Coordinates of C-alpha atoms in Angstrom, one line a residue:
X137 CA 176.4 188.9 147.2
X138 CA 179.4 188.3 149.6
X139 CA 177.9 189.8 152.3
X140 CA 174.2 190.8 153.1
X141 CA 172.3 192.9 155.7
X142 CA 169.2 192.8 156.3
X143 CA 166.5 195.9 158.1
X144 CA 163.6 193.8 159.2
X145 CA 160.3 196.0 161.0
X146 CA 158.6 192.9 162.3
X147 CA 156.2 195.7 164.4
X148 CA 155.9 197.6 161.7
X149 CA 155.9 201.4 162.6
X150 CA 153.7 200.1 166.1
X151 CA 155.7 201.6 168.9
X152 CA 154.6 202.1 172.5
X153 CA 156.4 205.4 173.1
X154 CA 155.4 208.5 171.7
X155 CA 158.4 210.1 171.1
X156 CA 157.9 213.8 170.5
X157 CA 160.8 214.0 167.2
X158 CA 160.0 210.3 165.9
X159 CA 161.2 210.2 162.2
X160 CA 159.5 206.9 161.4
X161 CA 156.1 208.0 162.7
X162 CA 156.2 210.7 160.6
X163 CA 157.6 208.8 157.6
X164 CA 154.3 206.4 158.0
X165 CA 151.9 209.3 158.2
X166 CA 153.5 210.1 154.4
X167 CA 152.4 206.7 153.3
X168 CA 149.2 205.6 152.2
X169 CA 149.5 202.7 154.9
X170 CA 150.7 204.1 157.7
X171 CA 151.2 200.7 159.8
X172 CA 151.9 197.1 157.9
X173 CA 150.9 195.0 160.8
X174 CA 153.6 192.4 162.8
X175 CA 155.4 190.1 160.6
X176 CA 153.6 186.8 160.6
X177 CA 156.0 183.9 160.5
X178 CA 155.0 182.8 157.0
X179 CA 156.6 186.2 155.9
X180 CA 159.3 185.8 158.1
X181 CA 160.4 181.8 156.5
X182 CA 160.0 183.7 153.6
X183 CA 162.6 186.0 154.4
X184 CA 165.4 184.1 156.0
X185 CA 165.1 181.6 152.9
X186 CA 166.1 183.9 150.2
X187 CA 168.5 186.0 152.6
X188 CA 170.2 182.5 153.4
X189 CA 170.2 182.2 149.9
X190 CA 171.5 185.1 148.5
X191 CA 175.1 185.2 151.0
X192 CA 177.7 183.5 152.9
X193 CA 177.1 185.9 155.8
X194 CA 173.9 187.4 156.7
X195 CA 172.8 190.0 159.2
X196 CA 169.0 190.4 160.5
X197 CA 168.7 193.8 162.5
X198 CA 165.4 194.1 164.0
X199 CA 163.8 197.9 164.4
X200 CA 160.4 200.2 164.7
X201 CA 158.5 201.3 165.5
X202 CA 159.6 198.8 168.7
X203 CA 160.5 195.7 167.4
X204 CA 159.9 194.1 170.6
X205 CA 156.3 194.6 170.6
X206 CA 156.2 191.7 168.0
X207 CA 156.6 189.3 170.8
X208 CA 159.3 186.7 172.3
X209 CA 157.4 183.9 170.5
X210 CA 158.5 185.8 166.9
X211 CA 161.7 186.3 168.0
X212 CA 162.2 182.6 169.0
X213 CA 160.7 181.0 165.8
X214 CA 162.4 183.5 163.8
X215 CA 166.0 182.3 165.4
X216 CA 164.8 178.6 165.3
X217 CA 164.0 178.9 161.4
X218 CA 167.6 180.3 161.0
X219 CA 169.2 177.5 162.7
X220 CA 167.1 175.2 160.7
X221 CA 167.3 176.6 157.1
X222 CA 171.0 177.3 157.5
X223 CA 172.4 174.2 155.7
X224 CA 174.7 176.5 154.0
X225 CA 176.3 177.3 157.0
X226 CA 176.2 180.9 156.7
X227 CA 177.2 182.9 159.1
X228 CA 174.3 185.0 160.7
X229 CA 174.8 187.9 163.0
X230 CA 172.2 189.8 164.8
X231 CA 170.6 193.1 165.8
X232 CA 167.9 194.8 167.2
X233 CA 167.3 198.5 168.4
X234 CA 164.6 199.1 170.9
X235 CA 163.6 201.5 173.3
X236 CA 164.0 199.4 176.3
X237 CA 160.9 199.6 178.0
X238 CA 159.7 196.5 177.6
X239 CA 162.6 194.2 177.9
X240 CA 162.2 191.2 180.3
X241 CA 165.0 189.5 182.1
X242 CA 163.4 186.6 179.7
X243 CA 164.3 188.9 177.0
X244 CA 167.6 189.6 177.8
X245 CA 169.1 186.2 178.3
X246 CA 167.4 185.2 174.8
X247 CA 169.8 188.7 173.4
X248 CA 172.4 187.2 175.7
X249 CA 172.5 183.8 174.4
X250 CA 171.9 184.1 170.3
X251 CA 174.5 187.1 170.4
X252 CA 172.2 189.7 169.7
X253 CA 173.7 193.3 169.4
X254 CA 171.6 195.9 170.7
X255 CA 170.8 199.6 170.4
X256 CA 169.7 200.9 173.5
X257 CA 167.5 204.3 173.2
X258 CA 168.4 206.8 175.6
X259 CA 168.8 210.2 175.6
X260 CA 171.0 211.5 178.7
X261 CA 169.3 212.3 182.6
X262 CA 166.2 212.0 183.1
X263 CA 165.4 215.7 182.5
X264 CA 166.9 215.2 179.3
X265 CA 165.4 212.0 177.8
X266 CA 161.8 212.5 179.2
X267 CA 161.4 215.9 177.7
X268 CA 160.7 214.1 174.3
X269 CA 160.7 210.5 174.8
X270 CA 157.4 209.7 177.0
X271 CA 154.9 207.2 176.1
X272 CA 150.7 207.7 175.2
X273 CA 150.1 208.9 178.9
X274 CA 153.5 211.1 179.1
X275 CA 155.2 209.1 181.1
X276 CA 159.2 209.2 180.4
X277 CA 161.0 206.2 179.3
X278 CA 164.3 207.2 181.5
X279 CA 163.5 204.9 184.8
X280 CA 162.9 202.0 182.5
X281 CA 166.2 202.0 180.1
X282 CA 168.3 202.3 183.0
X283 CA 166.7 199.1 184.4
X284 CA 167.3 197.9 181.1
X285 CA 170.7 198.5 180.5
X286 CA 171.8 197.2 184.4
X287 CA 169.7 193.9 183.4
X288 CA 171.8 193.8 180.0
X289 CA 175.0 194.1 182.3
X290 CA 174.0 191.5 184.4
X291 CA 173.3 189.2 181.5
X292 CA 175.8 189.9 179.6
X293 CA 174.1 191.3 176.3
X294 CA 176.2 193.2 174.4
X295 CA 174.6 196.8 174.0
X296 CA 175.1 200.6 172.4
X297 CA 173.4 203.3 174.0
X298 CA 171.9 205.7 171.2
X299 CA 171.2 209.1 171.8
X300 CA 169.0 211.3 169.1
X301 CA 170.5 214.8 168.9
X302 CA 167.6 217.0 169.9
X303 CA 167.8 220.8 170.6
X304 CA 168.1 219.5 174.1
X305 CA 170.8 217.2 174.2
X306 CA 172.9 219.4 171.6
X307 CA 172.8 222.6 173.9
X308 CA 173.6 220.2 177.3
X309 CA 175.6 217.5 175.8
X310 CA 178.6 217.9 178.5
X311 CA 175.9 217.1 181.2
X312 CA 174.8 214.1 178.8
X313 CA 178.1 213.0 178.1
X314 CA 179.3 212.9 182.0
X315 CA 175.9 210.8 182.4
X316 CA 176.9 207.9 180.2
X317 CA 180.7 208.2 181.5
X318 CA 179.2 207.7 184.6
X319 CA 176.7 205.3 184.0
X320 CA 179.6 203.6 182.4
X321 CA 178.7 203.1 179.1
X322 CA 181.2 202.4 176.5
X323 CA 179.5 202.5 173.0
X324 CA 177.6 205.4 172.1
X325 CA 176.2 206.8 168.7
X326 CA 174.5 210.0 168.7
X327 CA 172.3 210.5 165.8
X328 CA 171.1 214.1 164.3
X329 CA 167.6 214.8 165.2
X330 CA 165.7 214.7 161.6
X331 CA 162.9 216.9 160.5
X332 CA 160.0 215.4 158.6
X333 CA 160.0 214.9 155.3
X334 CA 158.3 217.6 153.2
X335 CA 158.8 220.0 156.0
X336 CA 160.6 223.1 156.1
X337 CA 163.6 222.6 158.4
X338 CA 164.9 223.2 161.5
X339 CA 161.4 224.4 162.4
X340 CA 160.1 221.9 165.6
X341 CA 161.2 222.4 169.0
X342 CA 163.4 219.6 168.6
X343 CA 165.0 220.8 165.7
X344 CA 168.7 220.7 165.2
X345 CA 170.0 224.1 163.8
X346 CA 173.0 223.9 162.0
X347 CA 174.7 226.4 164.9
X348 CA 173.8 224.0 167.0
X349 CA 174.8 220.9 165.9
X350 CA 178.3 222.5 165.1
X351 CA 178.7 223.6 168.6
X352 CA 177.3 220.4 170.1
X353 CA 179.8 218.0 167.4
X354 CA 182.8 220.5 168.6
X355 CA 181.8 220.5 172.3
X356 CA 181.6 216.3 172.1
X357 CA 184.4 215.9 170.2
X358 CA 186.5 217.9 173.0
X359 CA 185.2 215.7 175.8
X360 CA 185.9 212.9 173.5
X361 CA 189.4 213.6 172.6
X362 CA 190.3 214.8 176.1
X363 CA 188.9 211.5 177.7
X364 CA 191.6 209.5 175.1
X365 CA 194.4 211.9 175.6
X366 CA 193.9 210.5 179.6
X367 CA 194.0 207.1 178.2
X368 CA 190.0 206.6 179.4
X369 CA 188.3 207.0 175.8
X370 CA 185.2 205.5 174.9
X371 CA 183.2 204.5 171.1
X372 CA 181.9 206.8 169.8
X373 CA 180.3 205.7 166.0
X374 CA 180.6 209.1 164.2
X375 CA 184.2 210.2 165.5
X376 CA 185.6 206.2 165.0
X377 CA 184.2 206.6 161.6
X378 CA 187.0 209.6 161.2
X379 CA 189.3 207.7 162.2
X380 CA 188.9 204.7 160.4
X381 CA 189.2 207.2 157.3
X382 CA 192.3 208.9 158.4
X383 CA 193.7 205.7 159.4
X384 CA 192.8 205.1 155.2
X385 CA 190.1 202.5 155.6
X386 CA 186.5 203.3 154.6
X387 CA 183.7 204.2 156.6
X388 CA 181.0 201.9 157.5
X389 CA 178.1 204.3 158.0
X390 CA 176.7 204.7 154.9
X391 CA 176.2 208.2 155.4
X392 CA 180.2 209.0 155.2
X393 CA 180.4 207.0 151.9
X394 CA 179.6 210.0 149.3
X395 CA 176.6 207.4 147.8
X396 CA 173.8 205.6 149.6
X397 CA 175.1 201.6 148.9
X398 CA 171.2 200.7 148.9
X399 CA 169.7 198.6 151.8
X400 CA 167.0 196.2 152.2
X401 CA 164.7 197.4 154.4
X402 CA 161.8 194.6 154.9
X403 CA 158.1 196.1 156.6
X404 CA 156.0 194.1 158.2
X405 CA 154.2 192.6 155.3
X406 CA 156.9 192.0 153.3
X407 CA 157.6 195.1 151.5
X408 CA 161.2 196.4 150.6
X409 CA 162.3 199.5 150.6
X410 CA 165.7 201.2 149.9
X411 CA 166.1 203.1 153.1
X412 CA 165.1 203.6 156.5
X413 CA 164.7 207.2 155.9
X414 CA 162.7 206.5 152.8
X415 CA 160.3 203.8 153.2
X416 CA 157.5 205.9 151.4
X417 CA 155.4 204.5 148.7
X418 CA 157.3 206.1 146.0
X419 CA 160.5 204.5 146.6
X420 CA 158.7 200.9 147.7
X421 CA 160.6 198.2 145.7
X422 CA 158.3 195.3 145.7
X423 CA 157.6 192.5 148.4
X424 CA 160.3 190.2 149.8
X425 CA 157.5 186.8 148.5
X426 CA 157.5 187.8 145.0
X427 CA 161.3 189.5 144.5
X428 CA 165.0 187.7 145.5
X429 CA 167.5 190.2 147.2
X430 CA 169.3 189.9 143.9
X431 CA 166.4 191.4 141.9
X432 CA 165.5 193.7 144.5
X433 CA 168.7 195.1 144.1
X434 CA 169.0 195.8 140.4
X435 CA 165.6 196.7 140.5
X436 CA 164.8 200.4 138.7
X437 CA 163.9 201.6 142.3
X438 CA 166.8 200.7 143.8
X439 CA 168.7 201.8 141.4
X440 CA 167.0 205.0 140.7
X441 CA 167.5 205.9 144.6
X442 CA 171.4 204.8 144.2
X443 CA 171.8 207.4 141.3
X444 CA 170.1 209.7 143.1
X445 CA 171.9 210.1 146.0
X446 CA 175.5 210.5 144.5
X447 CA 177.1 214.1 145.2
X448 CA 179.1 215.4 142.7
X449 CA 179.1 219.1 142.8
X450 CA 182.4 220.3 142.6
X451 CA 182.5 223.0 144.8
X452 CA 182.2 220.0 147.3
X453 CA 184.7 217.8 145.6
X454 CA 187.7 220.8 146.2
X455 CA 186.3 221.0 150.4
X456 CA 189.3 220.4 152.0
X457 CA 187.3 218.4 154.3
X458 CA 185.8 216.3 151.0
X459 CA 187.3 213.5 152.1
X460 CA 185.8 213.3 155.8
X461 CA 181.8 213.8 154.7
X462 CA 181.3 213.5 151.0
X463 CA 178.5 215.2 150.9
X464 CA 177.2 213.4 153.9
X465 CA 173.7 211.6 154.3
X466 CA 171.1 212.0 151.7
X467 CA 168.5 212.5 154.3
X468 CA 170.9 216.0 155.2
X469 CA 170.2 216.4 151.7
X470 CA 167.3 215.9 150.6
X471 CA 163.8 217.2 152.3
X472 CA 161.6 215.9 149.9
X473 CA 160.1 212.5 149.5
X474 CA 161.1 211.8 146.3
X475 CA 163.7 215.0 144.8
X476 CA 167.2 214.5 144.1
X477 CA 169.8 215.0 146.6
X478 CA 171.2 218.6 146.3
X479 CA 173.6 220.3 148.5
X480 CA 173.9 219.6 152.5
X481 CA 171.7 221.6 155.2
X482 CA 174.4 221.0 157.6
X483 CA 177.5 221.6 155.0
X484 CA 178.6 225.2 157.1
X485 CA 178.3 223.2 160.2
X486 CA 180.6 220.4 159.3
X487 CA 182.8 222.8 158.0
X488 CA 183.0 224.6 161.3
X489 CA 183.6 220.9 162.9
X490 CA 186.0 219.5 160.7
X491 CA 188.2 222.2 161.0
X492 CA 188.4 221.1 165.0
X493 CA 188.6 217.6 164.3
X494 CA 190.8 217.0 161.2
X495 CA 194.1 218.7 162.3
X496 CA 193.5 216.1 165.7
X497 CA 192.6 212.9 163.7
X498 CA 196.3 211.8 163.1
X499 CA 197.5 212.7 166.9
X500 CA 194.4 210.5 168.6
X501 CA 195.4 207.1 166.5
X502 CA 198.7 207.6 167.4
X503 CA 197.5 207.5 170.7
X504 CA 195.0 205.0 170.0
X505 CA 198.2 202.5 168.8
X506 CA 197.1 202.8 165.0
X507 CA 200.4 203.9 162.9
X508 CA 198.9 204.4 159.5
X509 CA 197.6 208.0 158.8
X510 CA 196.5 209.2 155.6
X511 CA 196.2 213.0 155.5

């Protein structure tokens, strides 16, 4: 492998919120374990051996659950055991997504100073956020991230803010979007709200309707576009990705790639799975102390959910717009826990989209100094 990254759920699916549209809670309540404990450190030596092993450069992205609540002591002896196995001189990056709310200024200059890049949770205002993202007691998350993010700032940790696309944010994302303008933030990813798995769709209160997550990507995308046009833009994952593939490079969210590349997600036992959105008993590989990367990867499992996921109805192939989604994400297409990917819930809303988008694609990297355009 010439390059390897790594999912690591060193809380398991423990969290300390109780977010009202989690996907991973309801992903552990499909499994016969619902939580595999915190990582232990035996597990985690295990771990960065054979990932130090199997690459020249290695990623270790942290998520939940809430990471965090596996402690600062993990995170420390997990960092120290890099530095100490690393005679190959690898190169190691890192990553963690949290919620925020429990984030010490302790914390934040141990982000600061091993170069950790973190995903921040927050979902717009205050009204906004706290409608779904409350902890056990219902108290909202909102105050806390905000604290969070001005402690990053001052520390200088290098941070995204992620924003789940509820039914609330899609129907007010221009008040969202002028909230993290003016908060100032300069990296954003919003990421479709996703029903459970094995449940009929679009059904919850938080669900995202495929209306309404092709007004909200049309309404974003014109706040997005208009902000570069006066030479202010900001990141924004989804709508960089389009780019990057007009500009004729690839995209490197795997759900714009046509076929799911296969990941390495490690629980907090050990176990590997091929997916974030999948780690269900069905598709568990084996554990990370009895199976290299290399084997997990050629494994039938892997393999089997590779095969799966590859779109290749033809109707799709002649979309004009083929060559922005591919299909898109398996999850979009695929509601079961274990079926074959079929045909997009979201395909008429894209469609809607990309007709906005596409014809502006080659216009905003001129703007954006890029001068290689490939539609």
């Amino acid at each position: 492998m010439r390059d390897l990254a790594v999912l690591i759920k060193p809380a398991s699916s423990l969290c300390n919120l109780r977010c009202g549209y989690c996907f991973y809670h309801a992903i552990a309540d499909c499994r016969e374990q619902a939580s595999y404990g915190r990582m232990t450190t035996d597990t985690a030596a295990v771990l960065i051996e054979k990932a130090l092993a199997a690459a020249p450069a290695v990623t270790f992205a942290f998520q939940g659950g809430e990471p965090t609540l596996a402690g600062m002591e993990f995170f420390r002896f997990f960092t120290d055991e890099v530095d100490r196995r690393n005679t190959r001189k690898a190169k190691v990056s890192y990553a963690i997504q949290t919620n925020g709310t429990a984030i010490t200024e302790e914390f934040a200059g141990f982000l600061a100073g091993h170069g950790f890049l973190v995903g921040l949770s927050l979902d717009g205002p205050k009204d906004i956020n706290d409608w779904m993202r409350v902890d056990a007691s219902g108290k909202g998350s909102f105050a806390s991230v905000v604290k969070t993010a001005r402690l990053f700032d001052r520390m200088g940790v290098q941070y995204n803010v992620l924003c789940v696309v509820h039914s609330g944010v899609a129907r007010q994302i221009e008040k969202v979007y002028r909230f993290f303008r003016k908060q100032e933030f300069e990296y954003l990813q919003f990421i479709p709200c996703l029903d459970p798995l094995g449940t009929a769709p679009f059904s919850g209160p938080s669900s995202l309707s495929p209306d309404l997550y092709a007004d909200f990507l049309i309404r974003l995308f014109r706040l997005w576009a208009a902000d570069i046009d006066a030479g202010r833009g900001v990141s924004i994952r989804f709508f960089d990705n389009l780019l990057s593939i007009a500009a004729g490079y690839p995209s490197e969210q795997c759900g714009m790639q046509g076929r799911c590349p296969g990941q390495f997600v490690i629980e907090g036992d050990g176990s590997v799975f091929p997916c974030d959105f999948y780690c269900v008993d069905n598709w568990r590989i084996g554990n990370i102390a009895e199976l290299s990367f290399e084997q997990a990867f050629v494994s039938p499992v892997m393999q089997k959910f590779i095969e799966t996921s590859a779109y290749n109805d033809e109707d799709c192939r002649r979309c004009p717009y083929f060559q922005l989604c591919r299909g898109g994400c398996r999850r979009d297409r695929d509601a079961g826990l274990d079926g074959v990917a079929g045909d997009n819930r979201y395909c008429a809303a894209l469609k809607r989209f990309y007709a906005e988008a596409m014809p502006r694609l080659p216009e905003l990297l001129q703007k954006l100094g890029a001068n290689s355009m490939h539609f």
